[in-house]
Short mmCIF file of C-alpha atoms in Angstrom, two decimals:
data_model
loop_
_atom_site.label_atom_id
_atom_site.label_comp_id
_atom_site.label_asym_id
_atom_site.label_seq_id
_atom_site.Cartn_x
_atom_site.Cartn_y
_atom_site.Cartn_z
CA MET C 1 0.00 0.00 0.00
CA SER C 2 1.38 3.45 -0.97
CA GLU C 3 2.02 6.19 1.56
CA GLU C 4 -0.81 8.27 0.03
CA SER C 5 -3.28 5.35 0.24
CA ALA C 6 -2.32 4.69 3.83
CA ARG C 7 -2.92 8.31 4.71
CA LYS C 8 -6.42 8.24 3.10
CA SER C 9 -7.33 5.06 4.94
CA LYS C 10 -6.27 6.62 8.22
CA ASP C 11 -8.50 9.65 7.59
CA THR C 12 -11.60 7.54 6.86
CA VAL C 13 -14.18 6.08 9.28
CA PHE C 14 -17.07 3.70 8.63
CA VAL C 15 -20.55 4.97 9.37
CA PRO C 16 -23.08 2.13 8.88
CA GLU C 17 -26.37 4.04 8.70
CA ALA C 18 -25.17 7.17 6.96
CA LEU C 19 -22.46 6.94 4.33
CA PRO C 20 -20.11 4.05 3.46
CA TRP C 21 -17.19 6.36 4.23
CA ILE C 22 -16.87 9.93 5.45
CA SER C 23 -13.79 12.10 5.57
CA ARG C 24 -12.82 13.16 9.08
CA ALA C 25 -12.09 16.58 7.66
CA ALA C 26 -15.73 16.86 6.56
CA VAL C 27 -17.46 15.29 9.59
CA PRO C 28 -15.73 15.40 12.99
CA ALA C 29 -16.03 12.36 15.23
CA ASP C 30 -18.09 14.23 17.79
CA GLN C 31 -20.63 15.52 15.27
CA GLU C 32 -23.54 13.33 16.30
CA ALA C 33 -23.16 14.49 19.87
CA LEU C 34 -23.00 18.07 18.60
CA GLN C 35 -20.74 19.07 21.47
CA HIS C 36 -18.98 21.89 19.64
CA GLU C 37 -20.72 24.80 17.94
CA GLU C 38 -18.09 24.98 15.20
CA VAL C 39 -19.65 21.86 13.65
CA SER C 40 -22.37 24.12 12.25
CA GLU C 41 -19.82 25.88 10.05
CA LYS C 42 -18.51 22.75 8.34
CA PRO C 43 -20.28 21.30 5.31
CA VAL C 44 -20.91 17.59 4.96
CA THR C 45 -19.58 15.83 1.91
CA HIS C 46 -21.95 13.14 0.66
CA ILE C 47 -19.35 10.88 -0.93
CA ALA C 48 -21.53 7.84 -1.48
CA GLY C 49 -24.36 9.72 -3.22
CA THR C 50 -28.08 9.08 -2.94
CA PRO C 51 -29.08 5.42 -3.48
CA ASP C 52 -32.29 6.21 -5.46
CA GLY C 53 -33.42 2.65 -4.77
CA GLY C 54 -32.55 -0.60 -3.04
CA LEU C 55 -34.34 -2.63 -0.36
CA THR C 56 -33.60 -0.33 2.57
CA ALA C 57 -34.63 2.79 0.65
CA TRP C 58 -37.96 1.31 -0.41
CA LEU C 59 -38.64 -0.01 3.09
CA VAL C 60 -38.23 3.59 4.27
CA ILE C 61 -40.88 4.57 1.71
CA VAL C 62 -43.16 1.87 3.16
CA ALA C 63 -42.59 3.35 6.62
CA VAL C 64 -43.42 6.87 5.40
CA ASN C 65 -46.49 5.43 3.65
CA LEU C 66 -47.69 3.92 6.93
CA THR C 67 -46.97 7.17 8.77
CA LEU C 68 -49.06 9.21 6.35
CA PHE C 69 -51.76 6.52 6.35
CA SER C 70 -52.04 6.91 10.11
CA THR C 71 -51.82 10.70 10.41
CA PHE C 72 -53.51 12.19 7.37
CA GLY C 73 -55.87 9.23 7.29
CA ILE C 74 -57.34 9.98 10.69
CA ALA C 75 -57.22 13.78 10.12
CA ASN C 76 -59.00 13.63 6.77
CA THR C 77 -61.83 11.67 8.38
CA TRP C 78 -62.84 14.91 10.07
CA GLY C 79 -65.61 15.59 7.55
CA VAL C 80 -67.38 12.46 8.80
CA PHE C 81 -66.88 13.43 12.44
CA GLN C 82 -68.06 17.01 11.76
CA ALA C 83 -71.36 15.77 10.36
CA TYR C 84 -71.76 13.14 13.12
CA TYR C 85 -71.06 15.61 15.92
CA GLU C 86 -73.51 18.14 14.46
CA GLU C 87 -76.24 15.49 14.35
CA ASN C 88 -75.50 13.67 17.61
CA LEU C 89 -72.88 14.38 20.27
CA LEU C 90 -72.58 18.15 19.91
CA ARG C 91 -76.04 19.18 18.71
CA GLN C 92 -76.02 22.30 20.89
CA THR C 93 -72.72 23.56 19.45
CA SER C 94 -72.59 25.67 16.27
CA PRO C 95 -71.00 24.12 13.15
CA SER C 96 -68.32 26.83 13.03
CA ASN C 97 -67.30 26.06 16.63
CA ILE C 98 -67.23 22.32 15.96
CA ALA C 99 -65.03 23.04 12.94
CA TRP C 100 -62.35 24.39 15.29
CA ILE C 101 -61.66 20.80 16.39
CA GLY C 102 -60.91 19.69 12.85
CA SER C 103 -59.07 22.84 11.83
CA ALA C 104 -56.85 22.61 14.92
CA GLN C 105 -56.08 19.02 14.00
CA TYR C 106 -55.30 19.96 10.38
CA ALA C 107 -53.11 22.89 11.40
CA LEU C 108 -51.20 21.07 14.11
CA ILE C 109 -50.15 18.39 11.66
CA TYR C 110 -48.08 21.16 10.08
CA PHE C 111 -47.24 23.58 12.88
CA PRO C 112 -44.85 21.41 15.02
CA ALA C 113 -42.67 20.89 11.95
CA LEU C 114 -40.86 24.12 12.87
CA ALA C 115 -39.36 22.34 15.89
CA THR C 116 -39.28 18.77 14.58
CA GLY C 117 -37.60 19.77 11.32
CA ARG C 118 -34.77 21.43 13.22
CA MET C 119 -34.56 18.47 15.62
CA PHE C 120 -34.32 16.13 12.64
CA ASP C 121 -31.36 18.08 11.22
CA LEU C 122 -29.66 17.81 14.62
CA GLY C 123 -30.23 14.05 14.83
CA TYR C 124 -33.19 13.88 17.25
CA PHE C 125 -35.47 11.56 15.33
CA ARG C 126 -36.33 8.16 16.75
CA ILE C 127 -37.30 9.07 20.34
CA PRO C 128 -39.66 11.93 19.37
CA PHE C 129 -41.15 9.74 16.65
CA LEU C 130 -41.81 6.85 19.03
CA SER C 131 -43.16 9.06 21.82
CA ALA C 132 -45.57 10.88 19.51
CA SER C 133 -46.75 7.57 18.03
CA CYS C 134 -47.69 6.34 21.49
CA VAL C 135 -49.62 9.52 22.29
CA ILE C 136 -51.50 9.33 18.96
CA VAL C 137 -52.76 5.85 19.80
CA ALA C 138 -53.70 6.93 23.34
CA SER C 139 -55.53 10.03 22.04
CA VAL C 140 -57.68 7.98 19.68
CA PHE C 141 -58.70 5.67 22.52
CA LEU C 142 -59.44 8.69 24.75
CA THR C 143 -61.59 10.33 22.05
CA ALA C 144 -64.01 7.44 22.50
CA GLU C 145 -64.67 8.63 26.06
CA CYS C 146 -65.26 12.32 25.20
CA THR C 147 -68.76 13.80 25.51
CA GLN C 148 -68.25 17.60 25.57
CA PHE C 149 -66.83 20.10 23.11
CA TRP C 150 -63.78 21.07 25.20
CA GLN C 151 -62.88 17.39 25.66
CA PHE C 152 -62.99 16.73 21.91
CA PHE C 153 -60.99 19.91 21.27
CA LEU C 154 -58.22 18.98 23.71
CA VAL C 155 -57.93 15.30 22.79
CA GLN C 156 -58.95 15.03 19.13
CA GLY C 157 -57.95 18.55 18.12
CA LEU C 158 -54.84 19.45 20.10
CA SER C 159 -53.28 16.22 21.38
CA LEU C 160 -53.86 14.16 18.24
CA GLY C 161 -52.94 17.05 15.96
CA VAL C 162 -49.68 17.97 17.71
CA CYS C 163 -48.40 14.40 17.81
CA CYS C 164 -49.31 13.78 14.17
CA GLY C 165 -47.30 16.90 13.37
CA ILE C 166 -44.29 15.65 15.31
CA ILE C 167 -43.97 12.58 13.10
CA VAL C 168 -45.14 13.88 9.70
CA GLY C 169 -42.40 16.49 9.10
CA PRO C 170 -39.38 14.22 9.68
CA ALA C 171 -41.04 11.39 7.76
CA LEU C 172 -41.39 13.61 4.68
CA VAL C 173 -37.84 14.96 4.91
CA VAL C 174 -36.16 11.57 5.32
CA ILE C 175 -37.21 10.62 1.79
CA SER C 176 -34.64 13.12 0.49
CA HIS C 177 -31.93 11.11 2.26
CA TRP C 178 -32.64 8.10 0.07
CA PHE C 179 -33.89 9.52 -3.24
CA ASP C 180 -32.78 12.32 -5.57
CA ARG C 181 -33.53 11.75 -9.26
CA LYS C 182 -36.54 9.58 -8.38
CA ARG C 183 -37.63 11.76 -5.45
CA GLY C 184 -40.97 12.69 -7.01
CA LEU C 185 -41.83 9.05 -7.68
CA ALA C 186 -40.77 8.01 -4.19
CA MET C 187 -42.83 10.79 -2.60
CA SER C 188 -45.82 9.75 -4.68
CA PHE C 189 -45.67 6.16 -3.46
CA ALA C 190 -45.28 7.39 0.11
CA ALA C 191 -48.13 9.90 -0.24
CA ILE C 192 -50.49 7.16 -1.41
CA GLY C 193 -50.56 6.18 2.26
CA ALA C 194 -52.31 9.46 3.07
CA SER C 195 -54.99 8.95 0.45
CA SER C 196 -55.54 5.28 1.26
CA GLY C 197 -55.82 6.09 4.95
CA SER C 198 -58.16 8.94 4.10
CA THR C 199 -60.30 6.43 2.21
CA VAL C 200 -60.23 3.59 4.72
CA PHE C 201 -60.93 5.57 7.87
CA PRO C 202 -63.98 7.54 6.63
CA ALA C 203 -65.52 4.45 5.03
CA ALA C 204 -64.88 2.43 8.17
CA ALA C 205 -66.35 5.18 10.36
CA GLN C 206 -69.52 5.31 8.25
CA LYS C 207 -69.89 1.52 8.44
CA LEU C 208 -68.91 0.97 12.06
CA ILE C 209 -70.60 3.86 13.90
CA PRO C 210 -74.17 2.62 13.17
CA SER C 211 -73.29 -1.00 13.94
CA ILE C 212 -70.97 -0.89 16.95
CA GLY C 213 -71.29 2.74 18.07
CA PHE C 214 -68.93 5.72 18.16
CA GLN C 215 -66.89 4.52 21.13
CA TRP C 216 -65.98 1.12 19.71
CA THR C 217 -65.32 2.67 16.30
CA MET C 218 -62.64 4.87 17.85
CA ARG C 219 -61.20 1.87 19.69
CA VAL C 220 -60.96 -0.06 16.42
CA PHE C 221 -59.14 2.92 14.91
CA GLY C 222 -56.78 2.89 17.89
CA PHE C 223 -55.82 -0.74 17.30
CA ILE C 224 -55.26 -0.06 13.59
CA LEU C 225 -52.93 2.83 14.43
CA LEU C 226 -51.09 0.70 16.96
CA ALA C 227 -50.20 -1.73 14.16
CA THR C 228 -49.36 0.81 11.44
CA LEU C 229 -47.32 3.17 13.58
CA GLY C 230 -45.56 0.26 15.26
CA MET C 231 -44.36 -0.97 11.87
CA ALA C 232 -43.37 2.56 10.81
CA ASN C 233 -41.17 2.94 13.89
CA ILE C 234 -39.35 -0.29 13.01
CA LEU C 235 -38.70 0.52 9.33
CA LEU C 236 -38.03 4.26 9.31
CA LYS C 237 -34.38 5.38 9.41
CA ARG C 238 -32.21 8.24 8.25
CA ARG C 239 -29.19 7.78 5.97
CA LEU C 240 -27.17 10.96 6.44
CA PRO C 241 -25.50 12.06 9.69
CA PRO C 242 -26.96 14.96 11.70
CA VAL C 243 -25.65 18.45 10.95
CA ASN C 244 -25.89 21.55 13.13
CA VAL C 245 -26.44 24.17 10.45
CA ARG C 246 -26.30 27.84 11.48
CA GLY C 247 -29.46 29.84 12.03
CA GLY C 248 -31.30 28.44 15.03
CA LEU C 249 -34.89 27.19 15.12
CA PHE C 250 -36.37 29.76 12.75
CA ASN C 251 -33.76 30.87 10.22
CA LEU C 252 -34.81 34.29 8.93
CA LYS C 253 -31.90 34.26 6.49
CA ALA C 254 -33.75 31.59 4.51
CA PHE C 255 -36.18 34.31 3.41
CA ARG C 256 -33.38 36.05 1.55
CA ASN C 257 -34.19 33.43 -1.05
CA THR C 258 -37.02 35.21 -2.87
CA ALA C 259 -38.38 31.99 -4.34
CA TYR C 260 -38.67 30.41 -0.89
CA THR C 261 -40.38 33.51 0.54
CA ILE C 262 -42.96 33.57 -2.27
CA TYR C 263 -43.51 29.83 -1.85
CA CYS C 264 -44.25 30.26 1.89
CA ILE C 265 -46.76 33.05 1.19
CA SER C 266 -48.51 30.96 -1.44
CA GLY C 267 -48.61 28.04 1.00
CA ILE C 268 -50.48 30.13 3.58
CA LEU C 269 -52.97 31.31 0.96
CA GLY C 270 -53.48 27.79 -0.42
CA PHE C 271 -54.15 26.25 2.97
CA LEU C 272 -56.66 29.01 3.81
CA GLY C 273 -58.90 27.45 1.16
CA LEU C 274 -57.75 23.86 0.79
CA TYR C 275 -59.69 22.10 3.54
CA THR C 276 -63.01 23.96 3.23
CA GLU C 277 -64.55 21.63 0.66
CA LEU C 278 -63.30 18.50 2.39
CA THR C 279 -64.76 19.70 5.71
CA TYR C 280 -68.22 20.72 4.51
CA ILE C 281 -68.97 18.65 1.41
CA SER C 282 -70.79 15.96 3.39
CA VAL C 283 -72.91 18.57 5.20
CA SER C 284 -73.72 20.37 1.94
CA ALA C 285 -74.64 17.07 0.27
CA ILE C 286 -77.19 16.34 3.00
CA ALA C 287 -78.59 19.86 2.55
CA ILE C 288 -79.41 19.18 -1.14
CA GLY C 289 -81.11 15.88 -0.40
CA VAL C 290 -78.36 13.27 -0.57
CA SER C 291 -79.02 10.51 1.97
CA LYS C 292 -77.05 10.73 5.19
CA ASN C 293 -75.71 7.20 4.77
CA PHE C 294 -74.22 8.00 1.37
CA ALA C 295 -73.09 11.52 2.25
CA PHE C 296 -70.52 10.16 4.66
CA TYR C 297 -68.94 8.15 1.81
CA ILE C 298 -68.29 11.30 -0.21
CA ILE C 299 -65.22 11.98 1.93
CA ALA C 300 -63.93 8.51 1.12
CA ILE C 301 -64.56 9.09 -2.59
CA ALA C 302 -62.58 12.35 -2.54
CA ASN C 303 -59.72 10.80 -0.60
CA GLY C 304 -59.71 7.73 -2.84
CA ALA C 305 -59.40 9.94 -5.91
CA SER C 306 -56.46 11.70 -4.30
CA THR C 307 -54.49 8.44 -4.64
CA PHE C 308 -54.31 8.95 -8.40
CA GLY C 309 -53.54 12.64 -7.96
CA ARG C 310 -50.62 11.92 -5.67
CA LEU C 311 -49.15 9.29 -7.99
CA SER C 312 -49.57 11.26 -11.21
CA SER C 313 -48.25 14.48 -9.65
CA GLY C 314 -45.07 12.72 -8.60
CA LEU C 315 -44.49 11.38 -12.09
CA MET C 316 -45.15 14.82 -13.58
CA ALA C 317 -42.85 16.54 -11.07
CA ASP C 318 -39.88 14.42 -12.16
CA LYS C 319 -40.54 15.53 -15.75
CA ILE C 320 -41.67 19.19 -15.65
CA GLY C 321 -40.65 20.29 -12.14
CA VAL C 322 -42.30 20.35 -8.72
CA LEU C 323 -43.58 23.95 -8.72
CA ASN C 324 -45.02 23.73 -12.24
CA THR C 325 -46.89 20.56 -11.29
CA MET C 326 -48.19 22.07 -8.06
CA ALA C 327 -49.52 25.11 -9.93
CA VAL C 328 -51.58 22.90 -12.24
CA PHE C 329 -53.07 20.79 -9.45
CA THR C 330 -53.76 23.76 -7.15
CA ALA C 331 -55.56 25.63 -9.94
CA MET C 332 -57.72 22.58 -10.58
CA ALA C 333 -58.59 22.31 -6.88
CA GLY C 334 -59.52 26.00 -6.80
CA ILE C 335 -61.90 25.60 -9.74
CA THR C 336 -63.69 22.66 -8.13
CA THR C 337 -63.98 24.61 -4.87
CA PHE C 338 -65.78 27.37 -6.78
CA ALA C 339 -68.08 24.78 -8.39
CA TRP C 340 -68.81 22.66 -5.30
CA PRO C 341 -71.68 24.75 -3.78
CA PHE C 342 -73.56 24.69 -7.10
CA ALA C 343 -73.95 20.89 -7.13
CA THR C 344 -77.66 20.04 -7.05
CA ASN C 345 -77.74 16.23 -7.04
CA GLU C 346 -75.77 13.18 -5.98
CA SER C 347 -74.03 12.66 -9.34
CA GLN C 348 -72.71 16.20 -9.43
CA VAL C 349 -71.45 15.97 -5.86
CA ILE C 350 -69.60 12.72 -6.69
CA ALA C 351 -68.00 14.29 -9.80
CA ILE C 352 -66.85 17.38 -7.91
CA ALA C 353 -65.55 15.32 -4.98
CA THR C 354 -63.58 13.10 -7.37
CA ILE C 355 -61.94 16.00 -9.23
CA TYR C 356 -61.25 17.84 -5.98
CA GLY C 357 -59.69 14.77 -4.39
CA PHE C 358 -57.49 14.17 -7.42
CA SER C 359 -56.24 17.77 -7.58
CA SER C 360 -55.79 18.38 -3.85
CA GLY C 361 -53.90 15.08 -3.60
CA GLY C 362 -51.35 16.38 -6.09
CA PHE C 363 -50.81 19.53 -4.04
CA LEU C 364 -50.43 17.67 -0.74
CA ALA C 365 -48.03 15.12 -2.23
CA LEU C 366 -45.53 17.73 -3.40
CA PHE C 367 -45.46 20.67 -0.98
CA ALA C 368 -42.55 19.22 1.03
CA LEU C 369 -40.52 18.42 -2.09
CA ALA C 370 -40.68 22.03 -3.24
CA ALA C 371 -39.33 23.25 0.11
CA VAL C 372 -36.53 20.65 -0.03
CA ALA C 373 -35.57 21.77 -3.53
CA LEU C 374 -35.21 25.43 -2.51
CA GLY C 375 -31.95 24.99 -0.58
CA ASP C 376 -29.25 22.59 0.65
CA ILE C 377 -30.09 19.07 1.86
CA GLU C 378 -28.34 19.63 5.21
CA ASP C 379 -30.96 22.28 6.08
CA ALA C 380 -33.96 20.51 4.52
CA GLY C 381 -35.64 19.58 7.80
CA ARG C 382 -35.71 23.14 9.11
CA ARG C 383 -36.74 24.57 5.74
CA VAL C 384 -39.68 22.15 5.37
CA GLY C 385 -40.58 22.74 9.01
CA MET C 386 -40.67 26.52 8.56
CA PHE C 387 -42.94 26.19 5.53
CA MET C 388 -45.29 23.75 7.23
CA SER C 389 -45.51 25.89 10.36
CA LEU C 390 -46.39 28.99 8.36
CA ALA C 391 -48.90 27.06 6.26
CA ALA C 392 -50.53 25.88 9.50
CA PHE C 393 -51.90 29.38 10.09
CA GLY C 394 -53.89 29.02 6.90
CA ALA C 395 -55.02 25.50 7.74
CA ILE C 396 -56.29 26.41 11.22
CA ALA C 397 -58.17 29.53 10.10
CA GLY C 398 -59.66 28.29 6.83
CA PRO C 399 -62.50 25.92 7.86
CA PRO C 400 -63.82 28.05 10.78
CA ILE C 401 -63.89 31.14 8.54
CA SER C 402 -65.78 29.13 5.92
CA GLY C 403 -68.16 27.88 8.61
CA ALA C 404 -68.83 31.40 9.84
CA ILE C 405 -69.44 32.60 6.27
CA SER C 406 -71.81 29.67 5.68
CA THR C 407 -73.75 30.37 8.87
CA ALA C 408 -74.08 34.08 8.05
CA SER C 409 -75.11 33.54 4.42
CA GLY C 410 -77.30 30.48 4.97
CA GLY C 411 -75.49 28.38 2.36
CA PHE C 412 -72.10 27.37 0.98
CA VAL C 413 -71.84 29.54 -2.14
CA ASP C 414 -70.00 32.36 -0.39
CA SER C 415 -67.78 29.84 1.41
CA GLY C 416 -66.87 28.31 -1.93
CA PHE C 417 -65.97 31.71 -3.38
CA TYR C 418 -63.88 32.54 -0.33
CA ALA C 419 -61.91 29.26 -0.38
CA GLY C 420 -61.56 29.09 -4.16
CA THR C 421 -60.30 32.68 -4.34
CA PHE C 422 -57.50 32.02 -1.87
CA MET C 423 -56.44 28.90 -3.74
CA LYS C 424 -56.33 30.85 -7.00
CA CYS C 425 -54.26 33.55 -5.30
CA ALA C 426 -51.82 30.82 -4.19
CA VAL C 427 -51.35 29.80 -7.82
CA PHE C 428 -50.74 33.35 -9.10
CA GLU C 429 -48.43 34.13 -6.17
#
């Protein structure tokens, strides 16, 4: 062995779960412990490159799929719960107040990403993920015992929402550790978990609540989540070592990137309108004469259609770019939101729900990829977290505002114009 080769071997260490070999000059031995602040100033050299495939990489996609199945699946069932609570458990509470439970849950899926994204970059991943998974399961079981508005808000809105948010952000970011050229395709396969969960849970709720009651329905959901999140905790892993990038929790310097700033603004506007139709379409269907039994399945139809939107958007993103693809799908969702209140029969409601599900699925599948693409991979967790946290303000305000508009106007036409306008503004922004 030559003197030069011996010197290179001496300066190389083996890191099993990150890179096959990493230069000591690039990554100090104490980096994972993050004991010295100067680590933040040193870039990481990704010598091995992104695998873009292989058994471990695709098992990570399975884990992300199960994570999104569990989190967005239970959250996107809110339309069913909104209608059920209005008719049964919370009859004395106004629809706009009930909507705060669901909007809090929607928003909190995104808001904690500000902290969890930064924690992911620093290497804090498995313990927060496991802890939040346990609380999610416990919250679903506790929801079965709730009888008053404040109880549902604390357990189903806040507790369930926060813990879903703790695991969603890192799960989305970790895909970028394993995929680069095929990142859109990988994200699409992972995002199918959200749409399949959003189909299974509403359909199951509609079938189980009349037969075994609300309490046992929630307990069944709890056991399902115990299995899916348990498997996700086993399979999910990061590939790259943690990096303490400068900037703190909320890096204002990121907004020097004009493209990222505009993208964050458009995200807030988009989420102000995105969940209105999904929240109220079942209620509006009942108002025009659709049977209550079938109206609950409309949520499942919309979420089922989003499966195809998520898959096709990922394929398109790898060809024409993430932002271009998102603009097309967001515009389509805005148009269907304008049209939704004018549906007058069951067939029209089904058509609108299908198109809306397809288009909104494309938007939801790609928003994290766009944030990842607008900067360096070492800072991806914080950047995605900042976007999701800002977008959460739109998600939490949107449905209650729509509910208040609907109550004041006596219908959903004005709510549709409100939500559709914001989604159109997101496209033009």
